[in-house]
Short mmCIF file of C-alpha atoms in Angstrom, two decimals:
data_model
loop_
_atom_site.label_atom_id
_atom_site.label_comp_id
_atom_site.label_asym_id
_atom_site.label_seq_id
_atom_site.Cartn_x
_atom_site.Cartn_y
_atom_site.Cartn_z
CA MET A 1 -36.29 -2.32 -80.89
CA ALA A 2 -38.26 -5.62 -80.62
CA ALA A 3 -35.60 -7.33 -80.51
CA ALA A 4 -33.71 -5.23 -77.86
CA ALA A 5 -37.34 -5.60 -75.87
CA SER A 6 -37.37 -9.52 -76.20
CA ALA A 7 -33.49 -9.35 -75.10
CA LEU A 8 -34.33 -7.30 -71.93
CA CYS A 9 -37.29 -9.62 -70.52
CA THR A 10 -34.74 -12.56 -71.59
CA THR A 11 -32.19 -10.60 -68.89
CA VAL A 12 -35.21 -9.82 -66.35
CA LEU A 13 -37.06 -13.59 -65.89
CA ALA A 14 -33.48 -15.04 -65.94
CA ILE A 15 -31.80 -12.94 -62.64
CA SER A 16 -35.31 -12.98 -61.25
CA PRO A 17 -34.49 -16.10 -58.86
CA ALA A 18 -31.19 -14.85 -57.80
CA ILE A 19 -32.63 -11.53 -56.56
CA HIS A 20 -35.27 -13.54 -54.97
CA ASN A 21 -32.56 -15.77 -53.13
CA ALA A 22 -30.82 -13.60 -51.95
CA ARG A 23 -33.83 -11.77 -50.31
CA ASN A 24 -34.53 -15.22 -48.05
CA ASN A 25 -30.83 -15.15 -47.66
CA LEU A 26 -30.42 -11.93 -46.00
CA SER A 27 -33.87 -12.21 -43.93
CA ARG A 28 -32.15 -15.02 -42.25
CA ILE A 29 -28.88 -13.00 -40.92
CA LYS A 30 -29.14 -11.63 -37.35
CA LEU A 31 -27.62 -8.34 -36.74
CA LEU A 32 -26.65 -7.61 -33.47
CA PRO A 33 -27.36 -4.09 -31.67
CA LEU A 34 -24.02 -1.61 -31.16
CA ALA A 35 -24.91 -1.93 -27.94
CA SER A 36 -24.52 -5.48 -27.59
CA ARG A 37 -21.41 -5.12 -29.09
CA ARG A 38 -18.49 -5.71 -25.86
CA PRO A 39 -15.18 -3.57 -25.80
CA SER A 40 -12.58 -5.27 -26.37
CA LEU A 41 -9.62 -5.59 -23.35
CA SER A 42 -6.50 -3.13 -23.64
CA ARG A 43 -3.87 -3.83 -21.73
CA ASN A 44 -4.27 -0.96 -19.29
CA ARG A 45 -8.20 -2.52 -18.25
CA ASN A 46 -7.61 -3.67 -14.44
CA PRO A 47 -7.70 -7.70 -14.99
CA ARG A 48 -9.53 -7.68 -11.41
CA LYS A 49 -12.51 -6.29 -12.65
CA PHE A 50 -13.85 -9.02 -15.24
CA GLY A 51 -12.56 -11.90 -12.68
CA LYS A 52 -9.67 -14.72 -14.24
CA SER A 53 -11.48 -15.30 -17.10
CA PHE A 54 -14.63 -14.03 -19.35
CA ALA A 55 -16.46 -15.06 -22.09
CA ILE A 56 -16.74 -13.44 -25.27
CA ARG A 57 -19.69 -14.66 -27.27
CA ALA A 58 -20.01 -14.35 -31.61
CA ALA A 59 -22.32 -15.41 -33.11
CA VAL A 60 -22.32 -17.15 -36.04
CA VAL A 61 -24.84 -16.91 -39.29
CA ARG A 62 -24.48 -19.58 -41.57
CA GLU A 63 -26.97 -19.59 -44.65
CA GLN A 64 -28.79 -23.03 -43.02
CA GLU A 65 -27.93 -22.25 -39.50
CA GLU A 66 -26.48 -20.92 -36.06
CA LYS A 67 -24.02 -21.72 -33.98
CA GLU A 68 -22.56 -19.80 -30.99
CA VAL A 69 -19.25 -20.09 -29.98
CA VAL A 70 -17.72 -19.15 -26.77
CA VAL A 71 -13.81 -17.88 -26.89
CA GLU A 72 -11.99 -18.61 -23.51
CA GLU A 73 -9.38 -15.99 -22.09
CA THR A 74 -7.64 -16.32 -19.27
CA PHE A 75 -5.47 -13.25 -17.49
CA GLN A 76 -3.22 -13.78 -14.69
CA PRO A 77 -4.13 -10.84 -12.01
CA LYS A 78 -0.90 -9.36 -11.12
CA THR A 79 0.58 -8.50 -7.50
CA SER A 80 2.56 -5.54 -6.78
CA SER A 81 3.25 -3.89 -3.05
CA TYR A 82 2.75 0.44 -2.25
CA ASP A 83 6.38 0.45 -3.34
CA VAL A 84 6.56 3.86 -5.23
CA GLN A 85 10.26 3.47 -6.39
CA GLU A 86 8.99 0.12 -7.88
CA GLY A 87 5.83 1.87 -9.85
CA GLY A 88 3.08 1.03 -6.91
CA GLY A 89 -0.21 -0.32 -7.24
CA GLY A 90 -2.57 -1.99 -5.62
CA GLY A 91 -2.58 -5.41 -3.50
CA PRO A 92 -4.61 -8.45 -3.45
CA GLY A 93 -8.47 -7.01 -3.67
CA GLU A 94 -7.45 -3.72 -3.92
CA PRO A 95 -7.67 -1.27 -7.04
CA PRO A 96 -4.53 -0.08 -8.76
CA GLN A 97 -2.75 2.71 -7.31
CA THR A 98 -3.50 6.56 -8.92
CA ASP A 99 -1.61 9.77 -8.77
CA SER A 100 -3.39 10.93 -6.19
CA ASP A 101 -2.47 7.96 -4.02
CA GLN A 102 1.10 7.96 -4.94
CA TRP A 103 1.86 11.43 -4.30
CA ILE A 104 0.10 10.63 -1.07
CA ILE A 105 2.45 7.36 -0.54
CA ARG A 106 5.57 10.05 -1.66
CA ILE A 107 4.29 12.02 1.29
CA GLU A 108 3.71 9.43 3.87
CA GLN A 109 7.53 7.63 3.00
CA SER A 110 9.52 11.26 2.86
CA ILE A 111 8.12 12.02 6.25
CA ASN A 112 9.32 8.77 7.14
CA VAL A 113 12.29 9.03 6.04
CA PHE A 114 13.32 12.48 7.89
CA LEU A 115 12.21 11.31 11.13
CA THR A 116 14.41 8.19 10.64
CA ASP A 117 17.45 10.50 9.68
CA THR A 118 16.91 12.49 12.68
CA VAL A 119 16.93 9.29 15.32
CA ILE A 120 19.87 8.02 13.34
CA LYS A 121 21.80 11.76 14.23
CA VAL A 122 20.63 11.29 17.63
CA LEU A 123 22.00 8.06 17.99
CA ASP A 124 25.20 9.10 16.50
CA THR A 125 25.70 12.36 18.74
CA PHE A 126 25.38 10.06 21.92
CA TYR A 127 26.85 6.58 21.25
CA ARG A 128 29.28 7.18 18.56
CA ASP A 129 32.12 4.85 20.13
CA ARG A 130 29.59 3.41 22.38
CA ASP A 131 28.25 -0.09 20.66
CA TYR A 132 26.44 -1.79 23.16
CA ALA A 133 24.43 1.53 25.03
CA ARG A 134 23.80 2.38 21.44
CA PHE A 135 22.32 -1.46 20.53
CA PHE A 136 20.16 -1.20 24.22
CA VAL A 137 18.87 2.31 23.24
CA LEU A 138 17.83 0.81 19.91
CA GLU A 139 16.26 -2.38 20.88
CA THR A 140 14.51 -0.72 23.26
CA ILE A 141 13.03 1.81 20.49
CA ALA A 142 12.54 -0.85 18.35
CA ARG A 143 9.92 -3.06 20.14
CA VAL A 144 8.08 0.22 20.23
CA PRO A 145 6.43 0.34 17.26
CA TYR A 146 4.25 -3.41 17.89
CA PHE A 147 2.86 -2.53 20.92
CA ALA A 148 1.46 0.25 19.34
CA PHE A 149 -0.12 -1.88 16.81
CA ILE A 150 -1.30 -4.51 18.48
CA SER A 151 -2.89 -2.05 20.61
CA VAL A 152 -4.92 -0.42 18.04
CA LEU A 153 -5.73 -3.34 16.71
CA HIS A 154 -7.88 -4.39 19.36
CA LEU A 155 -9.21 -1.42 19.17
CA TYR A 156 -10.71 -1.60 16.48
CA GLU A 157 -11.52 -5.09 16.92
CA SER A 158 -13.76 -4.43 20.06
CA PHE A 159 -15.20 -1.94 18.03
CA GLY A 160 -15.96 -4.49 15.63
CA TRP A 161 -13.85 -2.75 12.71
CA TRP A 162 -10.89 -5.34 12.01
CA ARG A 163 -10.66 -8.93 12.48
CA ARG A 164 -6.78 -9.70 12.34
CA ALA A 165 -6.13 -12.92 13.86
CA ASP A 166 -2.97 -13.01 12.28
CA TYR A 167 -1.71 -9.55 12.38
CA ILE A 168 -1.93 -9.78 16.14
CA LYS A 169 -0.10 -13.14 16.81
CA VAL A 170 2.62 -12.15 14.56
CA HIS A 171 3.37 -8.64 15.90
CA PHE A 172 3.35 -10.49 19.59
CA ALA A 173 6.04 -12.59 18.19
CA GLU A 174 8.10 -9.63 16.56
CA SER A 175 7.38 -7.97 19.82
CA TRP A 176 8.84 -11.36 21.77
CA ASN A 177 11.51 -11.44 19.35
CA GLU A 178 12.87 -7.84 19.94
CA MET A 179 12.33 -7.92 24.09
CA HIS A 180 14.98 -10.80 23.54
CA HIS A 181 17.43 -8.81 21.79
CA LEU A 182 16.98 -6.05 24.84
CA LEU A 183 18.00 -9.17 27.00
CA ILE A 184 21.26 -9.00 25.09
CA MET A 185 22.03 -6.26 25.43
CA GLU A 186 21.10 -5.99 29.26
CA GLU A 187 23.40 -9.06 29.86
CA LEU A 188 26.54 -7.23 27.48
CA GLY A 189 26.14 -4.07 30.26
CA GLY A 190 24.44 -2.37 27.60
CA ASN A 191 21.71 -0.63 30.15
CA SER A 192 24.68 0.09 32.31
CA TRP A 193 24.66 4.10 32.87
CA TRP A 194 21.56 5.92 34.11
CA PHE A 195 21.21 8.05 31.15
CA ASP A 196 21.46 5.47 28.57
CA ARG A 197 18.10 4.15 30.31
CA PHE A 198 16.66 7.46 31.05
CA LEU A 199 17.18 8.20 27.33
CA ALA A 200 15.84 5.37 25.77
CA GLN A 201 12.91 5.23 27.64
CA HIS A 202 11.72 8.56 27.28
CA ILE A 203 12.35 8.25 23.42
CA ALA A 204 10.32 4.70 23.48
CA VAL A 205 6.81 6.63 25.74
CA PHE A 206 7.07 9.28 22.63
CA TYR A 207 7.38 6.80 20.18
CA TYR A 208 4.52 4.26 21.35
CA PHE A 209 2.43 7.49 21.33
CA MET A 210 3.22 9.27 17.93
CA THR A 211 2.95 4.80 16.21
CA VAL A 212 -0.79 4.70 17.65
CA PHE A 213 -1.61 8.01 16.19
CA MET A 214 0.21 7.27 12.92
CA TYR A 215 -1.32 4.00 12.58
CA ALA A 216 -4.74 5.22 13.13
CA LEU A 217 -3.92 7.79 9.99
CA SER A 218 -2.50 5.15 7.98
CA PRO A 219 -1.36 1.71 8.63
CA ARG A 220 0.49 1.86 5.78
CA MET A 221 2.55 5.01 6.79
CA ALA A 222 3.15 3.24 10.03
CA TYR A 223 4.33 0.01 8.87
CA HIS A 224 7.10 1.84 6.07
CA PHE A 225 8.41 3.44 9.47
CA SER A 226 8.87 0.52 11.25
CA GLU A 227 9.94 -1.11 7.67
CA CYS A 228 12.68 2.30 7.87
CA VAL A 229 13.99 1.46 11.94
CA GLU A 230 14.70 -2.23 11.20
CA HIS A 231 17.16 -1.54 8.04
CA HIS A 232 19.12 0.99 9.62
CA ALA A 233 18.83 -1.94 12.64
CA TYR A 234 20.02 -4.55 10.33
CA SER A 235 22.67 -1.57 8.57
CA THR A 236 24.23 -0.90 12.26
CA TYR A 237 24.15 -5.12 13.51
CA ASP A 238 26.34 -5.64 10.32
CA LYS A 239 28.63 -2.89 10.07
CA PHE A 240 29.34 -3.86 13.65
CA ILE A 241 29.81 -7.83 12.61
CA LYS A 242 32.25 -6.09 9.90
CA ALA A 243 34.15 -4.30 12.33
CA HIS A 244 34.68 -6.49 15.07
CA GLY A 245 33.79 -10.47 13.74
CA ASP A 246 37.32 -11.98 15.24
CA GLU A 247 37.23 -10.40 18.40
CA LEU A 248 33.60 -11.44 18.69
CA LYS A 249 34.49 -15.06 17.98
CA GLU A 250 36.63 -15.09 20.96
CA LEU A 251 34.18 -13.89 23.29
CA PRO A 252 31.21 -16.61 24.79
CA ALA A 253 27.45 -16.12 23.87
CA PRO A 254 24.82 -14.66 26.63
CA GLU A 255 22.91 -17.23 27.78
CA VAL A 256 20.17 -15.66 26.77
CA ALA A 257 20.18 -15.78 23.66
CA VAL A 258 21.35 -19.39 23.35
CA ARG A 259 18.34 -20.04 25.85
CA TYR A 260 16.15 -18.03 23.28
CA TYR A 261 17.79 -19.32 20.33
CA THR A 262 18.46 -23.19 20.76
CA GLY A 263 16.58 -24.29 23.46
CA GLY A 264 12.68 -24.28 24.41
CA ASP A 265 9.83 -24.05 22.07
CA LEU A 266 10.74 -21.95 19.23
CA TYR A 267 7.37 -21.23 18.16
CA LEU A 268 6.87 -17.72 18.13
CA PHE A 269 10.48 -17.90 17.00
CA ASP A 270 9.38 -19.41 13.59
CA GLU A 271 6.25 -16.73 13.71
CA PHE A 272 7.73 -13.63 13.13
CA GLN A 273 9.73 -14.35 9.96
CA THR A 274 6.40 -14.81 7.47
CA SER A 275 9.07 -14.96 4.43
CA ARG A 276 10.08 -18.22 5.25
CA THR A 277 8.24 -21.55 6.48
CA PRO A 278 8.43 -22.56 10.20
CA THR A 279 11.50 -24.54 11.56
CA SER A 280 13.37 -23.79 8.54
CA ARG A 281 15.95 -22.18 10.18
CA ARG A 282 17.26 -22.72 13.32
CA PRO A 283 20.29 -20.77 14.51
CA LYS A 284 23.71 -21.75 15.95
CA ILE A 285 25.02 -19.85 18.74
CA ASP A 286 28.75 -21.29 19.86
CA ASN A 287 29.87 -17.30 20.75
CA LEU A 288 28.93 -14.13 20.71
CA TYR A 289 30.16 -13.31 17.16
CA ASP A 290 27.06 -16.58 16.43
CA THR A 291 24.94 -13.87 18.62
CA PHE A 292 24.95 -10.73 16.63
CA VAL A 293 24.58 -12.62 13.16
CA ASN A 294 21.45 -13.77 14.34
CA ILE A 295 19.70 -10.61 15.51
CA ARG A 296 20.67 -9.08 12.73
CA GLU A 297 19.30 -12.08 10.64
CA ASP A 298 16.06 -10.67 12.57
CA GLU A 299 16.21 -7.83 11.77
CA GLY A 300 15.97 -8.87 8.22
CA GLU A 301 12.75 -10.90 9.03
CA HIS A 302 10.99 -7.42 10.65
CA CYS A 303 12.50 -5.53 7.77
CA LYS A 304 10.64 -8.11 5.19
CA THR A 305 6.77 -8.54 7.12
CA MET A 306 7.42 -4.64 7.74
CA LYS A 307 7.50 -4.60 4.15
CA ALA A 308 4.37 -7.71 3.58
CA CYS A 309 2.16 -5.83 5.45
CA GLN A 310 2.42 -1.64 3.95
CA THR A 311 0.31 -3.66 1.51
CA PRO A 312 -3.41 -4.59 3.10
CA GLY A 313 -4.73 -7.91 3.51
CA ASN A 314 -0.97 -9.19 2.70
CA LEU A 315 -0.19 -10.50 6.05
CA HIS A 316 -0.11 -14.82 6.88
CA SER A 317 0.64 -16.24 9.84
CA PRO A 318 3.60 -18.63 8.63
CA HIS A 319 1.44 -20.98 10.73
CA SER A 320 -1.99 -20.29 9.43
CA TYR A 321 -1.51 -21.91 6.23
CA ALA A 322 -1.78 -25.67 7.68
CA ASP A 323 -4.76 -24.52 9.24
CA GLU A 324 -7.58 -24.59 6.58
CA ASP A 325 -10.39 -22.85 8.83
CA SER A 326 -7.88 -20.08 8.75
CA ASN A 327 -7.44 -19.67 5.91
CA GLU A 328 -11.02 -19.97 4.41
CA ASP A 329 -11.28 -16.90 7.26
CA GLU A 330 -8.30 -14.59 6.01
CA SER A 331 -10.05 -15.18 2.37
CA SER A 332 -13.32 -14.54 3.29
CA SER A 333 -11.57 -11.48 4.91
CA LEU A 334 -9.88 -10.76 1.29
CA CYS A 335 -13.13 -10.95 -0.47
CA MET A 336 -14.18 -7.53 1.34
CA ASP A 337 -15.04 -4.76 -1.12
CA PRO A 338 -11.87 -2.38 -0.96
CA GLU A 339 -14.37 0.67 -1.72
CA LEU A 340 -15.73 -0.22 1.84
CA HIS A 341 -13.04 -0.86 3.44
CA CYS A 342 -10.76 1.80 5.15
CA GLU A 343 -7.07 1.29 5.80
CA GLY A 344 -6.90 4.15 8.03
CA ILE A 345 -7.94 7.79 8.09
CA VAL A 346 -6.18 8.54 5.48
CA ASP A 347 -7.89 5.72 3.42
CA CYS A 348 -10.75 6.47 4.45
CA LEU A 349 -11.06 9.77 3.67
CA LYS A 350 -9.79 9.09 0.24
CA LYS A 351 -12.06 6.99 -0.19
CA SER A 352 -15.25 9.41 0.49
CA VAL A 353 -14.54 12.44 -1.40
CA GLY A 354 -13.16 10.18 -4.62
CA PRO A 355 -16.64 8.70 -5.76
CA GLY A 356 -17.51 12.62 -5.49
CA LEU A 357 -15.02 13.89 -7.11
CA SER A 358 -15.64 11.02 -9.91
CA LYS A 359 -19.04 12.02 -9.93
CA THR A 360 -18.66 16.05 -10.89
CA LYS A 361 -16.20 15.19 -13.39
CA GLN A 362 -19.06 13.06 -15.07
CA GLN A 363 -21.59 15.46 -14.68
CA VAL A 364 -18.99 18.15 -16.60
#
């Protein structure tokens, strides 16, 4: 027994310094509370909420010293449009689309497709074999939305709601382009019948007030409807060119087309083509075939511009990129809080009801 007690005392005295050192080392370690630990970012989170970059600070405790390490991770913001067929998503500065957003967009686009199909059926009924008269009616209708857009934008600017100079300038250039299309069709005799003029002008009046109401309700919906109309115009001219190409090459070009496409100041011609850099497109007009080819290409450019307009703040004048002051003004407008900025009555109602619903869900 005496030998066992002596051995136990010797063991305790041997491990006491080790226990003392371990207690000192534990006292040096600083543990972070659970509330201060940041959750990791998953792929489903929106990187815009966190900015382009963020830092994760990790404390590394060593036996003699503490060091702070900064880990930098960069995310490229994703860009997407309001096209439901492509999956949908918010534009620059906009939150990603929710299920309710996509539901609203589908309703808007379904209405637009129905209205476009109705107009096409009316045109097919009256102008099945009268191409120039059909083009006259189509061009009379096609320039009306740009008048409506400008009217509402001027009204909003008077109220101090929106300041979008680029939108007004681009839409005016689009109406200027459509006006020359109309002048070309008039020179070709498309307006020779009183009935054609009567029908085109009365449809245009109705179309104007409908577009004003639609634009005030939802600019995205109004722009999509114009995209549908311009797409129909592109398809109509494309079919006509393929069917009568050889005949058109033997006919002279209208004087209006020659002056518009090749002479004078082409600033407004470049202005409505927002997907191109200025002076990148300079058409040649040698015959009537070239005239209709360029009209068709113009309609395609209108489609691209209307597509860009469906994402708020995504439209820029092609000439504004060279103006640094204009870019600064536009970038400052894009920095607005999307929750405080409304794009029409539908968007205002959605944003006013949305916070209330989210609070109710949190309380539940």
